[in-house]
Coordinates of C-alpha atoms in Angstrom, one line a residue:
X1 CA 0.0 -21.9 17.0
X2 CA -1.2 -25.2 15.5
X3 CA 1.0 -28.6 14.6
X4 CA 1.2 -27.4 10.9
X5 CA 2.6 -23.8 12.2
X6 CA 4.9 -25.2 14.0
X7 CA 6.4 -27.9 11.0
X8 CA 6.6 -25.0 8.7
X9 CA 8.3 -22.6 11.3
X10 CA 10.6 -25.3 11.6
X11 CA 11.5 -25.6 8.1
X12 CA 12.0 -21.7 8.3
X13 CA 14.5 -21.7 11.0
X14 CA 17.9 -21.6 9.0
X15 CA 16.1 -18.3 7.3
X16 CA 14.8 -17.4 11.4
X17 CA 18.9 -17.5 11.5
X18 CA 19.6 -15.7 8.9
X19 CA 16.9 -12.1 9.5
X20 CA 18.5 -12.8 12.9
X21 CA 22.3 -11.1 11.6
X22 CA 20.5 -8.8 9.8
X23 CA 18.5 -7.3 12.3
X24 CA 21.8 -7.4 14.4
X25 CA 23.5 -5.8 11.6
X26 CA 20.6 -2.9 11.0
X27 CA 21.3 -2.1 14.6
X28 CA 24.5 -0.5 14.3
X29 CA 25.6 2.8 13.9
X30 CA 25.1 3.8 10.2
X31 CA 21.9 1.7 8.9
X32 CA 19.6 4.9 9.0
X33 CA 19.1 5.8 5.8
X34 CA 21.0 9.4 5.4
X35 CA 24.2 7.7 7.3
X36 CA 24.2 4.4 5.0
X37 CA 24.3 6.4 1.6
X38 CA 27.2 8.5 3.4
X39 CA 28.8 4.8 4.0
X40 CA 28.0 3.3 0.7
X41 CA 29.6 6.8 -1.4
X42 CA 32.7 4.8 1.0
X43 CA 32.5 1.6 0.6
X44 CA 31.2 1.4 -3.2
X45 CA 31.9 4.8 -5.0
X46 CA 31.6 4.2 -8.6
X47 CA 29.4 1.6 -7.9
X48 CA 25.7 2.5 -10.1
X49 CA 23.2 3.5 -7.8
X50 CA 20.2 4.6 -9.2
X51 CA 19.1 5.0 -12.4
X52 CA 16.0 6.9 -14.4
X53 CA 15.3 6.6 -17.6
X54 CA 18.4 7.7 -18.9
X55 CA 20.0 9.2 -16.2
X56 CA 22.7 7.1 -14.0
X57 CA 24.2 8.2 -10.2
X58 CA 27.0 6.6 -8.7
X59 CA 27.4 5.9 -4.6
X60 CA 29.7 8.8 -4.8
X61 CA 26.7 11.6 -7.3
X62 CA 24.0 10.3 -4.9
X63 CA 25.9 11.4 -1.4
X64 CA 26.9 14.6 -2.8
X65 CA 23.7 15.6 -3.8
X66 CA 22.3 13.8 -0.9
X67 CA 24.9 16.8 1.1
X68 CA 23.4 19.7 -1.5
X69 CA 20.2 19.2 -0.2
X70 CA 21.8 18.7 3.3
X71 CA 22.9 21.3 3.7
X72 CA 20.2 23.8 1.7
X73 CA 18.0 22.8 4.6
X74 CA 20.2 23.3 7.4
X75 CA 21.5 26.5 6.3
X76 CA 17.4 27.4 6.3
X77 CA 17.2 26.4 10.2
X78 CA 16.0 22.4 9.3
X79 CA 17.2 20.4 12.2
X80 CA 16.2 16.9 14.3
X81 CA 12.4 16.7 14.1
X82 CA 11.6 19.4 11.5
X83 CA 9.0 18.7 9.1
X84 CA 10.0 18.9 5.5
X85 CA 7.5 18.2 2.7
X86 CA 7.9 16.5 -0.3
X87 CA 6.2 17.1 -3.3
X88 CA 8.0 15.4 -6.4
X89 CA 7.4 12.8 -9.4
X90 CA 9.9 9.7 -8.8
X91 CA 13.5 11.3 -10.0
X92 CA 17.3 11.2 -8.1
X93 CA 16.5 14.5 -7.1
X94 CA 13.4 13.0 -4.6
X95 CA 15.8 10.9 -3.4
X96 CA 18.4 12.5 -2.7
X97 CA 15.8 15.4 -0.5
X98 CA 14.9 12.0 1.2
X99 CA 18.3 11.2 2.1
X100 CA 19.0 14.9 3.3
X101 CA 16.1 14.4 5.2
X102 CA 17.5 11.5 6.9
X103 CA 20.8 13.0 8.2
X104 CA 19.8 15.6 9.3
X105 CA 17.0 13.5 11.7
X106 CA 14.3 15.5 10.1
X107 CA 10.3 14.5 8.7
X108 CA 10.1 14.0 5.3
X109 CA 6.2 14.1 4.0
X110 CA 6.0 12.5 0.8
X111 CA 3.0 14.1 -0.7
X112 CA 1.0 12.5 -3.1
X113 CA 2.1 14.3 -6.6
X114 CA -1.5 13.8 -8.0
X115 CA -3.2 16.1 -6.3
X116 CA -3.7 19.9 -6.5
X117 CA -6.4 22.1 -4.9
X118 CA -8.2 21.5 -1.6
X119 CA -7.0 17.6 -1.2
X120 CA -2.8 19.2 -2.1
X121 CA -3.6 21.5 0.8
X122 CA -5.1 19.7 3.1
X123 CA -2.3 17.3 2.9
X124 CA 0.1 19.7 3.2
X125 CA -1.9 21.0 6.2
X126 CA -2.0 17.3 7.7
X127 CA 1.9 17.6 7.6
X128 CA 2.6 20.7 9.5
X129 CA 6.1 21.1 7.5
X130 CA 6.9 24.8 7.5
X131 CA 9.7 24.1 4.5
X132 CA 8.6 22.3 0.6
X133 CA 10.3 20.8 -1.6
X134 CA 8.8 21.0 -5.3
X135 CA 9.7 19.9 -8.9
X136 CA 9.2 20.9 -11.8
X137 CA 6.4 18.7 -12.4
X138 CA 4.7 19.5 -9.5
X139 CA 5.6 23.8 -9.2
X140 CA 2.1 24.6 -11.0
X141 CA -0.4 22.6 -8.5
X142 CA 1.8 24.2 -5.9
X143 CA 2.1 27.5 -7.0
X144 CA -1.9 27.8 -7.6
X145 CA -2.3 27.3 -3.6
X146 CA -3.6 30.5 -1.8
X147 CA -2.3 31.4 1.8
X148 CA 1.5 30.0 2.1
X149 CA 2.4 32.8 4.4
X150 CA 4.9 30.9 6.8
X151 CA 6.0 28.4 4.5
X152 CA 9.4 28.2 2.6
X153 CA 9.0 26.9 -0.8
X154 CA 11.9 25.3 -3.1
X155 CA 10.9 24.8 -6.4
X156 CA 11.6 23.9 -9.7
X157 CA 10.2 25.9 -12.1
X158 CA 10.8 24.4 -15.6
X159 CA 10.1 26.9 -18.1
X160 CA 7.4 29.1 -16.1
X161 CA 8.5 31.5 -13.9
X162 CA 8.3 31.1 -10.4
X163 CA 6.5 33.0 -7.8
X164 CA 7.4 35.7 -6.4
X165 CA 7.1 34.1 -3.2
X166 CA 9.3 30.7 -3.9
X167 CA 12.8 30.1 -3.7
X168 CA 14.8 28.5 -6.9
X169 CA 15.8 24.9 -5.7
X170 CA 18.3 24.7 -8.8
X171 CA 20.6 27.9 -7.9
X172 CA 20.2 27.2 -4.2
X173 CA 21.3 23.4 -4.8
X174 CA 23.9 24.7 -7.2
X175 CA 25.4 27.1 -4.8
X176 CA 25.0 24.6 -2.2
X177 CA 28.5 22.7 -0.2
X178 CA 28.9 19.1 -1.3
X179 CA 30.2 18.9 2.4
X180 CA 29.0 16.2 4.7
X181 CA 26.8 18.1 7.1
X182 CA 28.1 18.0 10.8
X183 CA 25.1 16.6 12.9
X184 CA 24.7 13.1 14.7
X185 CA 23.1 9.9 12.6
X186 CA 19.0 10.0 13.9
X187 CA 18.2 6.9 16.2
X188 CA 16.1 4.1 14.4
X189 CA 13.2 5.0 16.9
X190 CA 13.2 8.4 15.6
X191 CA 10.5 9.7 12.9
X192 CA 11.6 9.3 9.8
X193 CA 9.1 10.0 6.8
X194 CA 5.1 10.3 6.8
X195 CA 3.6 8.1 4.4
X196 CA 0.2 8.9 3.1
X197 CA -2.7 6.3 3.1
X198 CA -3.8 5.8 -0.8
X199 CA -6.9 8.0 -0.2
X200 CA -9.2 5.8 -1.6
X201 CA -12.3 6.6 0.9
X202 CA -11.1 10.3 1.4
X203 CA -8.5 12.4 2.5
X204 CA -5.1 10.8 2.7
X205 CA -4.1 10.9 6.1
X206 CA -0.3 10.2 7.4
X207 CA 1.4 7.2 8.7
X208 CA 4.1 7.5 10.8
X209 CA 6.9 5.8 9.9
X210 CA 10.3 5.7 11.6
X211 CA 13.8 4.8 10.4
X212 CA 13.2 1.7 12.0
X213 CA 11.0 0.6 9.3
X214 CA 13.0 1.4 6.5
X215 CA 16.3 -0.1 7.9
X216 CA 15.0 -3.2 8.9
X217 CA 12.6 -4.0 5.9
X218 CA 16.4 -3.3 3.8
X219 CA 18.2 -5.7 6.4
X220 CA 15.5 -8.3 5.9
X221 CA 14.5 -8.4 2.2
X222 CA 17.8 -8.8 1.5
X223 CA 18.0 -11.5 3.2
X224 CA 14.8 -13.0 2.1
X225 CA 15.1 -11.9 -1.7
X226 CA 18.7 -13.0 -2.0
X227 CA 20.2 -9.6 -3.5
X228 CA 23.5 -8.2 -3.6
X229 CA 25.3 -5.6 -5.2
X230 CA 25.7 -6.8 -8.4
X231 CA 21.7 -6.8 -8.7
X232 CA 19.3 -3.8 -9.9
X233 CA 15.9 -3.8 -8.6
X234 CA 13.0 -2.3 -11.0
X235 CA 10.3 -0.2 -8.9
X236 CA 8.4 2.1 -11.6
X237 CA 5.6 3.1 -8.8
X238 CA 5.4 6.2 -7.2
X239 CA 8.2 6.7 -4.7
X240 CA 5.8 8.6 -2.0
X241 CA 4.1 5.0 -1.2
X242 CA 5.5 2.4 0.4
X243 CA 6.1 -0.5 -2.3
X244 CA 8.8 1.5 -4.5
X245 CA 10.6 3.0 -1.5
X246 CA 10.9 0.7 1.2
X247 CA 10.6 -2.6 -1.2
X248 CA 13.1 -1.6 -3.9
X249 CA 14.7 1.4 -2.9
X250 CA 16.2 0.5 1.3
X251 CA 16.4 -3.3 -0.5
X252 CA 19.2 -1.6 -3.1
X253 CA 20.4 0.6 -0.5
X254 CA 21.0 -1.6 2.2
X255 CA 22.7 -4.2 -0.1
X256 CA 24.8 -1.7 -2.6
X257 CA 22.6 -2.8 -5.6
X258 CA 20.9 0.3 -8.0
X259 CA 17.6 1.1 -7.9
X260 CA 15.8 1.5 -11.2
X261 CA 12.9 3.3 -11.5
X262 CA 11.0 6.3 -14.2
X263 CA 8.7 9.2 -13.3
X264 CA 5.4 7.2 -13.8
X265 CA 4.6 3.6 -15.0
X266 CA 4.2 2.9 -18.6
X267 CA 3.4 -0.8 -19.5
X268 CA 4.8 -0.2 -23.2
X269 CA 8.0 0.7 -21.5
X270 CA 8.7 -1.9 -18.8
X271 CA 10.4 -4.7 -20.5
X272 CA 12.4 -2.0 -22.3
X273 CA 13.3 -0.4 -18.7
X274 CA 14.2 -3.7 -17.4
X275 CA 16.3 -4.7 -20.6
X276 CA 18.4 -1.8 -20.2
X277 CA 18.7 -1.2 -16.3
X278 CA 20.0 -4.8 -16.0
X279 CA 17.1 -5.2 -13.6
X280 CA 17.4 -8.6 -12.1
X281 CA 14.2 -8.2 -9.7
X282 CA 11.5 -5.7 -9.7
X283 CA 8.4 -4.1 -7.1
X284 CA 4.8 -4.5 -8.2
X285 CA 1.3 -3.7 -7.3
X286 CA -1.1 -6.1 -8.8
X287 CA -2.8 -4.4 -11.4
X288 CA 0.2 -3.2 -13.1
X289 CA 1.1 -7.1 -14.0
X290 CA -2.5 -7.0 -15.3
X291 CA -1.3 -3.8 -17.3
X292 CA 1.1 -5.9 -18.8
X293 CA -0.6 -9.1 -19.6
X294 CA -3.3 -6.7 -21.9
X295 CA -0.4 -5.9 -23.9
X296 CA 0.0 -8.5 -26.6
X297 CA 2.4 -11.3 -26.5
X298 CA 5.6 -11.2 -28.0
X299 CA 8.6 -13.6 -29.0
X300 CA 11.0 -11.3 -26.7
X301 CA 8.3 -11.1 -23.7
X302 CA 10.9 -13.3 -21.6
X303 CA 14.1 -12.2 -23.1
X304 CA 15.6 -10.0 -19.5
X305 CA 17.3 -11.0 -16.7
X306 CA 14.5 -10.9 -13.3
X307 CA 14.4 -13.6 -11.5
X308 CA 12.0 -11.9 -8.6
X309 CA 8.7 -10.1 -8.1
X310 CA 7.9 -8.6 -5.0
X311 CA 4.5 -6.9 -4.6
X312 CA 1.0 -7.0 -3.6
X313 CA -2.1 -7.2 -4.9
X314 CA -1.4 -10.2 -7.4
X315 CA -4.5 -11.8 -7.9
X316 CA -4.1 -15.7 -8.2
X317 CA -6.5 -16.1 -11.1
X318 CA -3.7 -14.3 -12.8
X319 CA -1.1 -15.2 -11.1
X320 CA 0.3 -18.3 -13.3
X321 CA -0.4 -17.2 -16.5
X322 CA 2.0 -13.8 -15.9
X323 CA 4.5 -15.9 -13.8
X324 CA 4.4 -18.0 -17.2
X325 CA 4.3 -15.3 -19.9
X326 CA 6.9 -13.4 -18.4
X327 CA 8.9 -15.8 -16.8
X328 CA 9.4 -14.7 -13.5
X329 CA 11.3 -17.5 -11.5
X330 CA 9.8 -16.5 -7.9
X331 CA 6.8 -14.6 -6.6
X332 CA 6.9 -12.9 -3.2
X333 CA 3.5 -11.5 -2.9
X334 CA 3.3 -9.1 0.6
X335 CA 0.5 -8.0 2.7
X336 CA 1.3 -4.7 4.9
X337 CA -0.9 -1.5 6.2
X338 CA 1.2 1.8 5.9
X339 CA -0.7 3.1 9.3
X340 CA -0.4 0.0 10.6
X341 CA 2.0 -3.0 12.2
X342 CA 0.8 -5.8 10.2
X343 CA 3.6 -7.3 8.2
X344 CA 2.8 -10.9 5.7
X345 CA 4.9 -12.2 3.0
X346 CA 4.7 -15.6 0.7
X347 CA 8.1 -16.9 1.5
X348 CA 7.2 -20.2 -0.1
X349 CA 5.5 -19.0 -3.8
X350 CA 1.8 -20.9 -2.6
X351 CA -0.2 -19.6 -5.9
X352 CA -3.0 -16.7 -4.5
X353 CA -1.6 -16.2 -1.2
X354 CA -0.1 -13.0 0.9
X355 CA 1.6 -15.3 3.1
X356 CA 2.4 -16.2 6.6
X357 CA 3.8 -14.4 9.6
X358 CA 7.4 -15.2 10.3
X359 CA 8.1 -18.1 12.3
X360 CA 6.8 -18.2 15.9
X361 CA 4.9 -15.0 15.4
X362 CA 1.3 -16.3 14.9
X363 CA -0.2 -15.3 18.0
X364 CA 0.5 -11.1 17.1
X365 CA -1.7 -11.7 14.1
X366 CA -5.6 -13.0 13.9
X367 CA -8.5 -12.8 11.7
X368 CA -12.4 -11.7 13.9
X369 CA -15.2 -12.6 12.6
X370 CA -17.5 -8.7 11.9
X371 CA -21.1 -7.8 10.8
X372 CA -20.3 -6.3 7.7
X373 CA -23.2 -4.5 7.4
X374 CA -22.2 -2.1 9.9
X375 CA -18.5 -3.6 10.3
X376 CA -18.5 -4.0 13.3
X377 CA -16.3 -6.8 15.2
X378 CA -18.6 -9.4 16.7
X379 CA -18.0 -10.3 20.7
X380 CA -19.0 -13.6 21.9
X381 CA -21.1 -14.7 25.2
X382 CA -17.4 -13.7 26.9
X383 CA -17.1 -10.1 26.1
X384 CA -14.1 -10.9 23.8
X385 CA -13.8 -11.0 20.1
X386 CA -14.5 -14.1 18.0
X387 CA -11.5 -15.6 16.2
X388 CA -12.0 -17.1 12.4
X389 CA -11.3 -21.0 11.6
X390 CA -10.0 -21.9 8.4
X391 CA -11.4 -20.9 5.6
X392 CA -13.9 -18.0 7.3
X393 CA -13.1 -14.4 6.6
X394 CA -12.7 -12.1 8.7
X395 CA -10.9 -8.9 9.7
X396 CA -7.0 -9.0 9.8
X397 CA -5.9 -7.6 13.4
X398 CA -2.3 -7.4 14.4
X399 CA -1.5 -7.0 18.1
X400 CA 0.2 -3.5 19.2
X401 CA 1.1 -3.9 23.1
X402 CA 3.4 -6.7 22.7
X403 CA 5.2 -7.6 20.0
X404 CA 8.2 -6.5 17.5
X405 CA 6.2 -4.0 15.1
X406 CA 5.5 -0.6 16.5
X407 CA 1.8 1.0 16.3
X408 CA 1.9 4.8 15.5
X409 CA -0.9 5.8 13.7
X410 CA -1.7 8.5 12.3
X411 CA 0.6 12.1 12.8
X412 CA -1.0 15.0 14.9
X413 CA -4.5 12.6 14.8
X414 CA -4.8 10.9 17.7
X415 CA -8.2 10.2 17.9
X416 CA -7.5 8.7 13.9
X417 CA -5.2 6.6 15.9
X418 CA -7.0 5.3 18.6
X419 CA -9.8 4.7 15.7
X420 CA -8.0 2.2 14.4
X421 CA -7.7 0.1 17.5
X422 CA -9.7 -2.7 19.5
X423 CA -9.2 -3.0 23.1
X424 CA -9.4 -5.9 25.3
X425 CA -10.3 -7.6 21.8
X426 CA -8.8 -11.5 23.1
X427 CA -7.6 -11.0 26.8
X428 CA -8.2 -8.3 29.2
X429 CA -6.2 -5.3 28.4
X430 CA -4.8 -6.2 24.9
X431 CA -5.1 -3.5 21.8
X432 CA -5.2 -5.0 18.3
X433 CA -4.9 -2.9 15.3
X434 CA -7.7 -3.1 12.8
X435 CA -6.7 -3.5 9.0
X436 CA -9.9 -2.9 7.8
X437 CA -9.2 -5.9 4.9
X438 CA -11.0 -9.1 5.0
X439 CA -8.5 -12.2 4.9
X440 CA -8.9 -16.1 5.7
X441 CA -6.6 -18.6 6.5
X442 CA -5.8 -21.7 5.4
X443 CA -5.4 -24.9 7.2
X444 CA -1.8 -24.7 5.8
X445 CA -1.4 -21.0 8.0
X446 CA -1.4 -19.1 3.9
X447 CA -3.2 -15.8 4.3
X448 CA -5.6 -15.0 1.6
X449 CA -6.4 -11.2 0.7
X450 CA -10.5 -10.5 -0.2
X451 CA -10.9 -7.4 -0.5
X452 CA -11.5 -4.0 1.7
X453 CA -13.7 -4.1 4.0
X454 CA -16.0 -0.8 3.1
X455 CA -16.3 -2.6 -0.4
X456 CA -17.1 -5.5 0.2
X457 CA -21.3 -4.7 -0.2
X458 CA -24.5 -6.8 1.1
X459 CA -27.0 -7.9 -1.7
X460 CA -29.9 -10.5 -0.9
X461 CA -28.1 -11.2 2.2
X462 CA -24.9 -12.0 0.9
X463 CA -21.9 -10.8 0.9
X464 CA -20.3 -9.2 -2.3
X465 CA -16.6 -8.8 -2.7
X466 CA -15.9 -5.7 -5.2
X467 CA -12.3 -7.4 -5.9
X468 CA -13.8 -10.7 -7.4
X469 CA -16.7 -9.0 -8.8
X470 CA -13.9 -6.4 -11.0
X471 CA -11.6 -9.2 -11.5
X472 CA -14.1 -11.1 -13.3
X473 CA -15.6 -7.8 -15.1
X474 CA -11.6 -7.4 -16.2
X475 CA -12.0 -10.6 -18.4
X476 CA -14.9 -9.7 -20.1
X477 CA -15.1 -9.4 -23.9
X478 CA -14.0 -5.6 -24.6
X479 CA -13.2 -4.8 -21.1
X480 CA -9.8 -3.4 -20.4
X481 CA -10.5 -1.7 -16.8
X482 CA -13.3 -2.3 -14.1
X483 CA -13.9 -1.2 -10.7
X484 CA -17.0 -2.8 -8.5
X485 CA -19.0 -1.0 -5.5
X486 CA -22.3 -0.7 -4.1
X487 CA -25.2 1.2 -4.4
X488 CA -28.3 2.8 -3.0
X489 CA -31.5 1.1 -4.6
X490 CA -34.8 3.1 -3.5
X491 CA -36.6 0.1 -0.3
X492 CA -34.0 -2.5 -1.2
X493 CA -32.0 -3.9 2.0
X494 CA -28.5 -3.8 0.9
X495 CA -26.3 -2.4 -2.0
X496 CA -26.4 -3.8 -5.4
X497 CA -24.0 -4.4 -7.6
X498 CA -22.6 -1.5 -10.0
X499 CA -18.9 -1.5 -11.7
X500 CA -17.5 1.1 -13.8
X501 CA -15.6 -0.1 -17.0
X502 CA -13.1 1.2 -19.4
X503 CA -13.2 -0.8 -22.8
X504 CA -10.0 -1.5 -24.5
X505 CA -9.0 0.5 -27.5
X506 CA -10.9 0.4 -30.8
X507 CA -13.7 -2.2 -28.9
X508 CA -17.6 -1.7 -29.0
X509 CA -19.9 -3.1 -26.2
X510 CA -21.5 -5.8 -26.2
X511 CA -24.2 -6.4 -23.5
X512 CA -24.9 -9.8 -25.1
X513 CA -21.6 -11.2 -24.3
X514 CA -20.5 -9.4 -21.3
X515 CA -23.7 -10.7 -19.7
X516 CA -22.9 -14.3 -20.7
X517 CA -19.6 -13.9 -19.3
X518 CA -20.8 -12.5 -16.0
X519 CA -23.6 -15.3 -15.3
X520 CA -20.5 -18.0 -15.9
X521 CA -18.6 -16.4 -13.1
X522 CA -20.2 -15.4 -10.9
X523 CA -23.1 -16.4 -8.6
X524 CA -26.5 -14.6 -9.2
X525 CA -26.9 -12.6 -6.4
X526 CA -23.0 -11.1 -7.1
X527 CA -23.6 -9.9 -10.8
X528 CA -23.9 -6.5 -11.4
X529 CA -26.8 -4.9 -11.9
X530 CA -25.8 -1.6 -13.6
X531 CA -22.3 -1.1 -15.7
X532 CA -21.1 2.5 -16.6
X533 CA -18.6 3.0 -19.1
X534 CA -16.0 5.0 -18.0
X535 CA -12.9 6.5 -20.2
X536 CA -10.5 5.5 -17.8
X537 CA -11.5 4.2 -13.8
X538 CA -10.1 6.4 -11.6
X539 CA -7.1 5.2 -9.9
X540 CA -4.7 6.1 -7.3
X541 CA -1.1 7.0 -7.5
X542 CA -0.3 2.8 -6.9
X543 CA -2.9 2.2 -9.4
X544 CA -6.0 1.2 -7.1
X545 CA -9.7 1.6 -7.9
X546 CA -10.9 5.1 -6.8
X547 CA -14.9 4.7 -6.5
X548 CA -15.6 7.0 -4.0
X549 CA -17.6 9.8 -6.6
X550 CA -18.7 6.9 -8.3
X551 CA -20.8 5.3 -5.3
X552 CA -21.8 8.4 -4.4
X553 CA -23.0 9.7 -8.6
X554 CA -25.4 6.4 -8.3
X555 CA -26.5 4.9 -11.4
X556 CA -29.0 8.4 -11.9
X557 CA -28.5 8.5 -15.8
X558 CA -30.4 12.8 -15.7
X559 CA -26.7 13.0 -13.2
X560 CA -24.9 11.0 -15.1
X561 CA -23.3 11.3 -19.1
X562 CA -21.6 8.1 -19.1
X563 CA -23.0 5.8 -20.7
X564 CA -25.4 3.4 -18.4
X565 CA -26.8 -0.5 -18.7
X566 CA -28.7 -2.1 -16.4
X567 CA -29.2 -6.2 -16.3
X568 CA -31.8 -7.3 -17.6
X569 CA -32.5 -11.5 -17.2
X570 CA -35.1 -11.6 -19.6
X571 CA -33.0 -10.4 -22.7
X572 CA -30.0 -12.2 -21.3
X573 CA -28.4 -8.9 -22.3
X574 CA -27.3 -5.5 -20.7
X575 CA -29.3 -3.4 -21.6
X576 CA -29.3 0.7 -21.8
X577 CA -30.5 2.6 -18.6
X578 CA -33.2 5.4 -19.5
X579 CA -34.6 7.2 -16.9
X580 CA -38.0 5.5 -17.4
X581 CA -36.0 2.4 -16.1
X582 CA -34.4 4.5 -13.5
X583 CA -37.7 5.6 -12.2
X584 CA -39.3 2.2 -12.5
X585 CA -36.4 0.9 -10.3
X586 CA -36.8 3.4 -8.0
X587 CA -40.2 3.2 -7.3
X588 CA -40.1 -0.6 -7.0
X589 CA -42.3 -1.0 -10.7
X590 CA -39.7 -3.1 -11.7
X591 CA -37.6 -6.0 -9.5
X592 CA -34.2 -6.1 -9.8

């Protein structure tokens, strides 16, 4: 710990004392998700608990729905430790199913509702669940799977008939009792959920989440954000990921506040939702904020009750613009790894930072140097990792052999879990979680996100941040959304930069203007060599660009139907990439 860290920690001492009380409260009986729903129904029966588009449920109504799900599951033999998959879009029923699993002490696998076919089969199999709850929006992809022998599937058919092997979720819920199930409350150390990684580099993997993470998230964030029962927290992101579930729902449930959401995020509906639900805080990812800024500015942009926003990925170049335009007084930028034990929170509003470790916890988080080309951590002459200095980028590591945050890794995959660890890192026998993310730490101890390690690539001996390139490309004339990545070029060391871009509505691509914008905004080695014009940039459910397919397909115009462009420094423009130009590049006859 540095002297600067100590001074800042002492300034936050009142907060730490308050958080200590919240943590003590969270360890008392009735603090886990299902038990807390029951307790709030007893204390605040008629207060609004959930608002979804035009629906509203009180705490009493939510608890009754939770009990119906719990009775349905327990009647089929679900008990403590049994795994149940949930394949449902955001809805009161989805959260009720989650709460029922929490009451029974079972384990809920939150499946990505965008998956189908082999990807859906894979994540379902990885969960080990033998029971599945499916809503009407996801019934068709689930019904399309074969070899469901041995699974019990409750589904809402919507407007289509259910397959013969499925059971009707609406009918069985209607017949289930609203009485409290006679079960013991699970312990904070028990596993509550499997939350899948976002799947930007392959099939998502189920990360283990214990009751303690859900419970402590609600207890600590309530104190930090100063939330009480009169607040409403709006989180329009998918509840199968942690942002909406742990930063939004867990917090609202703990505070006795209202939680608001919708089936799917729509930028055009954001302010209308915020006003209708009387939201005082909301949960974001950076791309959500960027989408909102692309909307035409109106005189009503500040006509709302929002006083804070919390989330991850708000880039520094749009931070002030977003805050000023929409009048959100406080931004809480955060960093966390679904499968890891690293947590950072910007509690002071420093622009562009994901925050600092909690006071007096600095020795549990470090940045280590690595070779970006191989993604191997660098060890010094003494055999230990080399810690980064202030201002230097490195991989974020979280200590797992001591500290408050437990590392559980991935469910049922000890090999993948062990692969995320580095042992004897800074001392003999210690163990640290590898986040897979590049961050840098400034002189005041604040961390700043740089890029995903797999997304950073080398070209001309320099490290290129895909995130930085995408940020610049998204501000180029006529471009609405962009993703950046590196592609292999024959006989060239490293990877050349390429960007997939989606144009703004009614815009046409102007290769000259885009070239000039890129030349002003990026160093020469980071300027994309190739552009690919797509209808929409592929993203995950939390709006992260998905570039696996783009990287694999490269830049061959013979196999890609999208329009391709190559940077032409002589013409000072991006010009169409022809098959002849591609051959010249790959043969070395045309230098880039």
